[in-house]
PDB file of C-alpha atoms in Angstrom:
ATOM      1  CA  MET A   1     -31.343  30.064  21.526  1.00 92.00           C
ATOM      2  CA  ASN A   2     -28.320  27.451  21.286  1.00 95.00           C
ATOM      3  CA  ILE A   3     -24.491  27.900  20.874  1.00 98.00           C
ATOM      4  CA  ILE A   4     -22.136  24.989  19.682  1.00 98.00           C
ATOM      5  CA  ALA A   5     -18.533  25.189  20.424  1.00 98.00           C
ATOM      6  CA  ILE A   6     -16.475  23.213  17.761  1.00 98.00           C
ATOM      7  CA  ASN A   7     -13.076  21.913  19.275  1.00 98.00           C
ATOM      8  CA  GLY A   8     -10.464  21.187  16.537  1.00 98.00           C
ATOM      9  CA  SER A   9      -8.103  20.013  19.036  1.00 98.00           C
ATOM     10  CA  PRO A  10      -7.286  16.182  19.556  1.00 97.00           C
ATOM     11  CA  ARG A  11      -7.600  16.916  23.433  1.00 95.00           C
ATOM     12  CA  LYS A  12     -10.705  17.268  24.981  1.00 93.00           C
ATOM     13  CA  LYS A  13      -9.555  18.331  28.359  1.00 92.00           C
ATOM     14  CA  PHE A  14      -6.730  20.788  27.780  1.00 94.00           C
ATOM     15  CA  ASN A  15      -6.377  24.259  26.583  1.00 96.00           C
ATOM     16  CA  THR A  16      -8.338  24.936  23.755  1.00 98.00           C
ATOM     17  CA  ALA A  17     -11.302  22.620  25.244  1.00 98.00           C
ATOM     18  CA  THR A  18     -10.709  24.392  28.486  1.00 97.00           C
ATOM     19  CA  ILE A  19     -11.100  27.894  26.527  1.00 98.00           C
ATOM     20  CA  LEU A  20     -13.954  26.870  24.609  1.00 98.00           C
ATOM     21  CA  GLN A  21     -15.704  25.551  28.205  1.00 98.00           C
ATOM     22  CA  HIS A  22     -15.669  29.013  29.741  1.00 98.00           C
ATOM     23  CA  VAL A  23     -17.084  30.648  26.447  1.00 98.00           C
ATOM     24  CA  LEU A  24     -20.098  28.200  26.951  1.00 98.00           C
ATOM     25  CA  ASP A  25     -20.274  28.887  30.940  1.00 97.00           C
ATOM     26  CA  GLY A  26     -20.332  32.832  29.906  1.00 97.00           C
ATOM     27  CA  ALA A  27     -23.155  32.296  27.521  1.00 97.00           C
ATOM     28  CA  ARG A  28     -25.367  30.404  30.330  1.00 96.00           C
ATOM     29  CA  GLN A  29     -24.440  33.176  32.775  1.00 95.00           C
ATOM     30  CA  ALA A  30     -25.928  35.458  30.066  1.00 94.00           C
ATOM     31  CA  CYS A  31     -28.821  33.659  29.395  1.00 91.00           C
ATOM     32  CA  PRO A  32     -29.207  30.667  31.753  1.00 93.00           C
ATOM     33  CA  ASP A  33     -31.732  29.197  29.207  1.00 94.00           C
ATOM     34  CA  ILE A  34     -29.307  28.679  26.117  1.00 95.00           C
ATOM     35  CA  GLU A  35     -28.337  25.308  24.991  1.00 97.00           C
ATOM     36  CA  CYS A  36     -25.126  24.517  24.814  1.00 97.00           C
ATOM     37  CA  GLU A  37     -23.014  21.446  22.933  1.00 97.00           C
ATOM     38  CA  MET A  38     -19.452  20.997  22.512  1.00 98.00           C
ATOM     39  CA  VAL A  39     -18.395  18.702  19.750  1.00 98.00           C
ATOM     40  CA  ASN A  40     -15.196  17.191  19.708  1.00 98.00           C
ATOM     41  CA  LEU A  41     -14.004  16.992  15.689  1.00 98.00           C
ATOM     42  CA  TYR A  42     -11.387  14.334  16.573  1.00 98.00           C
ATOM     43  CA  GLU A  43     -14.046  11.649  17.591  1.00 98.00           C
ATOM     44  CA  HIS A  44     -15.261  11.991  14.241  1.00 98.00           C
ATOM     45  CA  ASP A  45     -14.588  10.165  11.178  1.00 97.00           C
ATOM     46  CA  TYR A  46     -14.519  12.483   8.158  1.00 98.00           C
ATOM     47  CA  LYS A  47     -12.604  14.104   5.340  1.00 97.00           C
ATOM     48  CA  GLY A  48     -12.435  17.724   3.800  1.00 97.00           C
ATOM     49  CA  CYS A  49     -13.983  18.795   0.520  1.00 97.00           C
ATOM     50  CA  ILE A  50     -13.962  16.472  -2.388  1.00 97.00           C
ATOM     51  CA  SER A  51     -14.837  18.330  -4.720  1.00 97.00           C
ATOM     52  CA  CYS A  52     -18.047  16.324  -5.981  1.00 97.00           C
ATOM     53  CA  PHE A  53     -19.664  19.810  -6.966  1.00 96.00           C
ATOM     54  CA  GLU A  54     -22.811  18.624  -6.079  1.00 97.00           C
ATOM     55  CA  CYS A  55     -23.602  21.353  -3.820  1.00 97.00           C
ATOM     56  CA  LYS A  56     -23.382  23.970  -7.022  1.00 96.00           C
ATOM     57  CA  ARG A  57     -25.128  21.477  -9.339  1.00 96.00           C
ATOM     58  CA  LEU A  58     -28.737  23.320 -10.668  1.00 93.00           C
ATOM     59  CA  GLY A  59     -31.917  21.198 -10.101  1.00 92.00           C
ATOM     60  CA  GLY A  60     -29.654  18.511  -8.049  1.00 93.00           C
ATOM     61  CA  LYS A  61     -31.174  17.170  -4.877  1.00 95.00           C
ATOM     62  CA  ASN A  62     -28.146  18.463  -2.962  1.00 96.00           C
ATOM     63  CA  TYR A  63     -27.984  22.067  -3.861  1.00 96.00           C
ATOM     64  CA  GLY A  64     -26.699  24.184  -1.406  1.00 95.00           C
ATOM     65  CA  LYS A  65     -25.691  21.652   0.950  1.00 94.00           C
ATOM     66  CA  CYS A  66     -22.533  18.923   1.322  1.00 96.00           C
ATOM     67  CA  ALA A  67     -23.835  15.691  -0.454  1.00 96.00           C
ATOM     68  CA  VAL A  68     -21.206  13.495   1.495  1.00 97.00           C
ATOM     69  CA  HIS A  69     -22.896  11.254   4.449  1.00 95.00           C
ATOM     70  CA  ASP A  70     -20.443  10.864   6.790  1.00 96.00           C
ATOM     71  CA  GLY A  71     -19.172  11.608  10.315  1.00 95.00           C
ATOM     72  CA  ILE A  72     -20.340  15.045  10.511  1.00 97.00           C
ATOM     73  CA  ALA A  73     -23.255  15.406   8.293  1.00 97.00           C
ATOM     74  CA  ASP A  74     -25.554  15.610  10.892  1.00 97.00           C
ATOM     75  CA  ILE A  75     -23.162  18.362  12.881  1.00 98.00           C
ATOM     76  CA  LEU A  76     -23.061  20.361   9.756  1.00 98.00           C
ATOM     77  CA  THR A  77     -26.901  20.821   9.664  1.00 97.00           C
ATOM     78  CA  ARG A  78     -27.096  21.694  13.531  1.00 97.00           C
ATOM     79  CA  SER A  79     -24.156  24.168  13.002  1.00 98.00           C
ATOM     80  CA  LEU A  80     -26.170  25.554  10.060  1.00 97.00           C
ATOM     81  CA  HIS A  81     -29.076  26.450  12.466  1.00 97.00           C
ATOM     82  CA  ALA A  82     -27.335  27.300  15.538  1.00 97.00           C
ATOM     83  CA  ASP A  83     -27.421  30.716  17.028  1.00 97.00           C
ATOM     84  CA  CYS A  84     -23.761  31.199  17.939  1.00 98.00           C
ATOM     85  CA  LEU A  85     -20.677  29.054  16.792  1.00 98.00           C
ATOM     86  CA  VAL A  86     -17.437  28.622  18.212  1.00 98.00           C
ATOM     87  CA  PHE A  87     -14.342  27.651  16.542  1.00 98.00           C
ATOM     88  CA  GLY A  88     -11.640  26.770  18.741  1.00 98.00           C
ATOM     89  CA  SER A  89      -8.307  25.118  17.322  1.00 98.00           C
ATOM     90  CA  PRO A  90      -4.694  25.041  18.536  1.00 98.00           C
ATOM     91  CA  VAL A  91      -2.426  26.382  16.285  1.00 97.00           C
ATOM     92  CA  TYR A  92      -0.112  23.455  14.275  1.00 96.00           C
ATOM     93  CA  PHE A  93       2.572  24.653  12.360  1.00 94.00           C
ATOM     94  CA  SER A  94       1.431  28.223  12.195  1.00 94.00           C
ATOM     95  CA  ASP A  95      -2.397  27.218  11.397  1.00 96.00           C
ATOM     96  CA  VAL A  96      -5.271  25.555  12.573  1.00 98.00           C
ATOM     97  CA  THR A  97      -5.271  21.461  13.101  1.00 98.00           C
ATOM     98  CA  GLY A  98      -6.199  19.650  10.001  1.00 98.00           C
ATOM     99  CA  MET A  99      -9.558  18.449  11.377  1.00 98.00           C
ATOM    100  CA  MET A 100     -10.691  22.051  11.604  1.00 98.00           C
ATOM    101  CA  ARG A 101      -9.546  23.214   8.366  1.00 98.00           C
ATOM    102  CA  CYS A 102     -11.390  20.148   6.993  1.00 98.00           C
ATOM    103  CA  PHE A 103     -14.701  20.986   8.627  1.00 98.00           C
ATOM    104  CA  TRP A 104     -14.438  24.742   7.442  1.00 98.00           C
ATOM    105  CA  GLU A 105     -14.525  23.325   3.972  1.00 98.00           C
ATOM    106  CA  ARG A 106     -17.655  21.301   4.439  1.00 98.00           C
ATOM    107  CA  LEU A 107     -19.328  24.207   6.391  1.00 98.00           C
ATOM    108  CA  TYR A 108     -18.685  26.860   4.243  1.00 98.00           C
ATOM    109  CA  PHE A 109     -18.319  25.867   0.685  1.00 97.00           C
ATOM    110  CA  PRO A 110     -21.835  24.569  -0.051  1.00 97.00           C
ATOM    111  CA  ASN A 111     -23.288  27.659   1.205  1.00 97.00           C
ATOM    112  CA  PHE A 112     -21.243  30.069  -0.725  1.00 96.00           C
ATOM    113  CA  VAL A 113     -22.966  30.657  -4.459  1.00 96.00           C
ATOM    114  CA  TYR A 114     -20.687  30.640  -7.817  1.00 93.00           C
ATOM    115  CA  ASP A 115     -22.232  34.360  -8.781  1.00 93.00           C
ATOM    116  CA  LYS A 116     -20.344  37.691  -8.841  1.00 92.00           C
ATOM    117  CA  TYR A 117     -20.843  38.490  -5.037  1.00 92.00           C
ATOM    118  CA  TYR A 118     -20.337  35.019  -3.602  1.00 93.00           C
ATOM    119  CA  SER A 119     -23.744  35.197  -1.966  1.00 96.00           C
ATOM    120  CA  SER A 120     -24.493  33.210   1.047  1.00 97.00           C
ATOM    121  CA  LEU A 121     -27.080  30.611   1.013  1.00 96.00           C
ATOM    122  CA  ALA A 122     -26.884  29.793   4.943  1.00 96.00           C
ATOM    123  CA  PRO A 123     -30.241  29.639   6.332  1.00 95.00           C
ATOM    124  CA  LYS A 124     -29.762  32.291   8.865  1.00 96.00           C
ATOM    125  CA  LYS A 125     -27.405  34.897  10.298  1.00 97.00           C
ATOM    126  CA  ILE A 126     -25.057  33.074  12.865  1.00 98.00           C
ATOM    127  CA  ARG A 127     -23.001  34.838  15.417  1.00 97.00           C
ATOM    128  CA  THR A 128     -19.346  33.341  15.566  1.00 98.00           C
ATOM    129  CA  ALA A 129     -16.306  33.486  17.648  1.00 98.00           C
ATOM    130  CA  PHE A 130     -12.728  31.861  16.770  1.00 98.00           C
ATOM    131  CA  ILE A 131     -10.380  31.002  19.492  1.00 98.00           C
ATOM    132  CA  TYR A 132      -6.823  30.179  18.658  1.00 98.00           C
ATOM    133  CA  THR A 133      -4.594  28.411  21.182  1.00 98.00           C
ATOM    134  CA  MET A 134      -0.675  28.573  20.753  1.00 96.00           C
ATOM    135  CA  ASN A 135       2.601  27.936  22.845  1.00 92.00           C
ATOM    136  CA  ILE A 136       4.605  31.089  21.195  1.00 91.00           C
ATOM    137  CA  PRO A 137       3.910  34.638  23.384  1.00 93.00           C
ATOM    138  CA  GLU A 138       2.018  37.473  21.832  1.00 93.00           C
ATOM    139  CA  GLN A 139       4.888  39.057  20.563  1.00 93.00           C
ATOM    140  CA  LEU A 140       5.826  36.382  18.203  1.00 94.00           C
ATOM    141  CA  MET A 141       2.661  35.716  17.171  1.00 94.00           C
ATOM    142  CA  ASP A 142       2.283  38.897  15.648  1.00 92.00           C
ATOM    143  CA  LYS A 143       5.724  39.124  14.091  1.00 93.00           C
ATOM    144  CA  THR A 144       5.151  35.654  12.346  1.00 92.00           C
ATOM    145  CA  GLY A 145       1.597  37.053  11.080  1.00 94.00           C
ATOM    146  CA  TYR A 146      -0.638  35.205  12.695  1.00 96.00           C
ATOM    147  CA  PRO A 147      -3.587  37.184  12.867  1.00 96.00           C
ATOM    148  CA  GLN A 148      -3.477  37.983   8.975  1.00 95.00           C
ATOM    149  CA  ARG A 149      -3.203  34.266   8.196  1.00 95.00           C
ATOM    150  CA  PHE A 150      -6.458  33.396  10.153  1.00 97.00           C
ATOM    151  CA  ALA A 151      -8.201  36.341   9.130  1.00 97.00           C
ATOM    152  CA  GLN A 152      -9.012  35.006   5.993  1.00 96.00           C
ATOM    153  CA  MET A 153     -11.181  32.062   7.103  1.00 97.00           C
ATOM    154  CA  GLU A 154     -12.760  34.782   9.732  1.00 98.00           C
ATOM    155  CA  MET A 155     -13.593  37.062   6.875  1.00 97.00           C
ATOM    156  CA  PHE A 156     -15.549  33.798   4.927  1.00 97.00           C
ATOM    157  CA  ALA A 157     -17.298  33.163   8.506  1.00 97.00           C
ATOM    158  CA  GLY A 158     -18.643  37.160   8.346  1.00 97.00           C
ATOM    159  CA  LYS A 159     -19.753  37.037   4.924  1.00 97.00           C
ATOM    160  CA  LEU A 160     -21.475  34.086   5.088  1.00 97.00           C
ATOM    161  CA  PHE A 161     -22.805  34.360   8.432  1.00 97.00           C
ATOM    162  CA  GLY A 162     -23.764  38.207   8.492  1.00 96.00           C
ATOM    163  CA  HIS A 163     -21.407  39.051  11.655  1.00 96.00           C
ATOM    164  CA  LYS A 164     -18.166  40.113  12.094  1.00 97.00           C
ATOM    165  CA  PRO A 165     -16.700  37.339  14.384  1.00 98.00           C
ATOM    166  CA  PHE A 166     -15.153  37.725  17.822  1.00 97.00           C
ATOM    167  CA  VAL A 167     -11.255  36.395  17.838  1.00 98.00           C
ATOM    168  CA  GLN A 168      -9.253  35.331  20.974  1.00 98.00           C
ATOM    169  CA  TYR A 169      -5.681  34.560  20.790  1.00 98.00           C
ATOM    170  CA  VAL A 170      -4.429  32.364  24.045  1.00 98.00           C
ATOM    171  CA  CYS A 171      -0.637  32.697  23.798  1.00 96.00           C
ATOM    172  CA  ASP A 172       2.384  30.895  25.727  1.00 95.00           C
ATOM    173  CA  THR A 173       0.205  27.854  26.833  1.00 94.00           C
ATOM    174  CA  TYR A 174       1.213  25.468  28.917  1.00 89.00           C
ATOM    175  CA  GLN A 175       1.220  22.174  26.855  1.00 88.00           C
ATOM    176  CA  PHE A 176       2.493  19.416  29.473  1.00 83.00           C
ATOM    177  CA  ASN A 177       1.489  18.285  32.944  1.00 82.00           C
ATOM    178  CA  ASP A 178       5.023  17.230  33.641  1.00 83.00           C
ATOM    179  CA  TYR A 179       7.907  18.862  31.060  1.00 84.00           C
ATOM    180  CA  SER A 180      10.467  16.458  32.528  1.00 84.00           C
ATOM    181  CA  LYS A 181       8.916  13.505  30.562  1.00 88.00           C
ATOM    182  CA  TYR A 182       9.267  15.728  26.796  1.00 86.00           C
ATOM    183  CA  LYS A 183      12.441  16.624  25.092  1.00 88.00           C
ATOM    184  CA  MET A 184      11.521  19.890  25.806  1.00 84.00           C
ATOM    185  CA  GLU A 185      14.520  22.326  26.554  1.00 83.00           C
ATOM    186  CA  VAL A 186      13.290  25.035  23.651  1.00 83.00           C
ATOM    187  CA  PHE A 187      10.709  25.900  26.087  1.00 84.00           C
ATOM    188  CA  SER A 188      11.487  27.220  29.788  1.00 83.00           C
ATOM    189  CA  GLU A 189       9.057  25.205  32.142  1.00 86.00           C
ATOM    190  CA  THR A 190       9.113  27.946  34.538  1.00 87.00           C
ATOM    191  CA  GLU A 191       8.564  30.610  32.878  1.00 88.00           C
ATOM    192  CA  LYS A 192       5.365  28.588  31.071  1.00 84.00           C
ATOM    193  CA  ALA A 193       4.301  27.727  34.407  1.00 87.00           C
ATOM    194  CA  LYS A 194       4.074  31.099  35.228  1.00 91.00           C
ATOM    195  CA  VAL A 195       2.169  32.090  32.214  1.00 86.00           C
ATOM    196  CA  ARG A 196      -0.286  29.348  33.046  1.00 89.00           C
ATOM    197  CA  GLU A 197      -0.700  31.028  36.943  1.00 93.00           C
ATOM    198  CA  THR A 198      -1.200  34.555  35.606  1.00 94.00           C
ATOM    199  CA  GLN A 199      -2.613  34.722  32.118  1.00 95.00           C
ATOM    200  CA  PHE A 200      -4.462  31.810  31.524  1.00 95.00           C
ATOM    201  CA  PRO A 201      -7.057  32.882  34.118  1.00 96.00           C
ATOM    202  CA  LEU A 202      -7.246  35.893  32.154  1.00 97.00           C
ATOM    203  CA  ASP A 203      -7.687  34.001  29.069  1.00 97.00           C
ATOM    204  CA  CYS A 204     -10.629  32.268  30.572  1.00 97.00           C
ATOM    205  CA  ARG A 205     -11.875  35.454  31.934  1.00 97.00           C
ATOM    206  CA  LYS A 206     -12.011  36.799  28.375  1.00 98.00           C
ATOM    207  CA  ALA A 207     -13.694  33.636  26.759  1.00 98.00           C
ATOM    208  CA  GLU A 208     -16.621  34.049  29.293  1.00 97.00           C
ATOM    209  CA  GLU A 209     -17.005  37.695  28.266  1.00 97.00           C
ATOM    210  CA  ILE A 210     -16.838  36.473  24.645  1.00 96.00           C
ATOM    211  CA  GLY A 211     -19.865  33.879  25.574  1.00 95.00           C
TER     212      GLY A 211
END
């Protein structure tokens, strides 16, 4: 059994990566023999779907798979044969990062059939989880409709991989180790530090439970 965590953050050791690592740690606690892998998308050179439609060409050699061979080609193949996929992204301008969005385009689109059911070509059923980290508090997240916005890609994953995804929101995150170095008076460092001390450990524990 294996689990792949996909880190859509440019930071490899901060909020999103930390939460993802706790998911992997929780998986290891539940199943010591499980193979765990962390993929940092910002380490790879790739683009989103280029609309070549080779994945839909009848009789074509790339039917049902992405025809573009770039920095994530092997990751896409491994992802489709994983037992569990965990997607983690910070929220930039009310959505996941561009790198995560591009990854989803490349992973999802070749495996949906353009029939009346939008059938799945995924080679197996896969458990999935979606982790979102953001600097706004939970009340504002709900007020601005983030969960509804994110739900679309979660729905596609459920249809594609045959399981309803797990979802975790990590709100009001601590963004810097030293706020004094940045123009940030819109946020209270004191309040952020308090949330980091009291809430973030609980978020990490929930991530372990997801694992």
